[in-house]
């Protein structure tokens, strides 16, 4: 009897733990307790809301019901929300929330077999709870259900942002909006809108219309559109923080307003990428008269407490060459361009404060002459963020979250704003507000930007929301695969636009050979794609490399199987790996048939050849590995040379399989045996 009981306990325990392992939640909640059973969903589902939520909650609840209805195929109409006690989902919200830094966003969720209880201080927490419920939705052969469990959840960081650069390439309004919707799905709360750059000024200014009329190619957001985005984001609990990048990165301002520049002459909208000379003149009184009016207008347009003034990468060339600026510096005891920029920032700060705003800027703005009310946005390194924290300044981290760099998601995921080894004191740690993923737009357009932001940003969202101890990379990738599909429901076009781009490249032919190749390759990392020197704002980003993802989906699957296989020797994973290797080898012929007569695809032919060869070498090595066959050092060296040749970038893409193959060669050389 004892034995049976023991087995029973084990079975229950196993069910609970395995169940908890397959929940596709992202970000992972701070506390989760699994329970037995499930809450089945049927058309009689009734929801009651108790308390004092802001009216935005009603709209979020309706969207939740619509999404649930679509996903379950069960008609859930407006009668689902009721006002009597018969409800099976009870939502209690204590008070109306305010979409501002530091607002309470916590919630607790208890799912029992007959009742669900969602409790929060503000509706912002309850909205996060609804997103959690949507992620928990599961099904079996007889019903749709939520698993019984208990969650207590709150964010680790108050600032969980996504920046979109709408200047290098204009990002259409609808794209901005569906990205905001996707942010809400993963509990992010700051949309940082990068609105002025050398390549474009993207906001309608009624006070200085030459800014957008001459400083853009006609693609800018009208004030009505901006108000709509702010309303849309606010409804989803998301702040909208604008950035006007000055004094550098400022060519577009000067096209209509050359008087702002630190050098005479005329200016044009920049079409190349990099750091350019045009810089605002910080020494002229007229400059501040201009900004008084400009920021007054923008402060009224953007209600968020924070105004981002950029401040990055001012190369100081125009300042160095302007005798009047040099004289001003001498007369005022300003010893460096950095000090001059601090003087400029100090004046801007006064203007912003007059308009009820707090100043935030990239880490170049950091100067201890500025008051502790400013926020430092660190992009160059976490050191500057920590230094700011030590000196009493609050900061936000973006270094390590540059999603324009085509890095694997895991790198961003493991980049913690406050790693365990941080030497900061508790007080200093409290000054780290959070972080932002940054989508710089040199190599994206409206049609590709979603596939660069998502799904990686969901993993970054988890880094900002969840406990630091939630850091299992393979588990993150497993959950991300599921979240990737859920994200599509928020309206983002990361999957469908990529399909469209592939169809366009294939010009009516079957796209599967392209997909088989492209799902195994990655774009060159870092800024290496710019090495080709071909890119400008006008270059069509519609090449094969533009549909390659930073985490090649088939390779991610291969790596997960490989990692698990190394741990568990699971034969199923071995077969999955073999199938993928076979797919890559056999695709060579099909891709040749597709691409050899298609000028748009031809550039990828050598990549397909390399992948096929690398896959067949890897297959052979895996077999050897299993059989415990070692290679001599001469064989190992020859293999390395052969494989290194296959690692050359082709058409700005590379093969992530290469590292696995190289590792395997090393393992065989060392004589490690698997079985
Ligand atoms: C930056 O990436 N220049 C902020």
PDB file of C-alpha atoms and ligand atoms in Angstrom, residues 312-313 362 379 402 440, ligand 1:
ATOM      1  CA  UNK A 312      24.346  61.132 -28.349  1.00  0.00           C
ATOM      2  CA  UNK A 313      27.276  61.140 -30.727  1.00  0.00           C
ATOM      3  CA  UNK A 362      21.605  59.169 -23.868  1.00  0.00           C
ATOM      4  CA  UNK A 379      23.610  52.817 -24.569  1.00  0.00           C
ATOM      5  CA  UNK A 402      20.188  46.782 -29.426  1.00  0.00           C
ATOM      6  CA  UNK A 440      17.266  51.605 -34.861  1.00  0.00           C
TER       7      UNK A 440
HETATM    8  C1  LIG B   1      22.875  55.684 -30.061  1.00  0.00           C
HETATM    9  O1  LIG B   1      22.837  54.478 -30.372  1.00  0.00           O
HETATM   10  N1  LIG B   1      23.646  56.531 -30.731  1.00  0.00           N
HETATM   11  C2  LIG B   1      22.109  56.188 -28.932  1.00  0.00           C
END
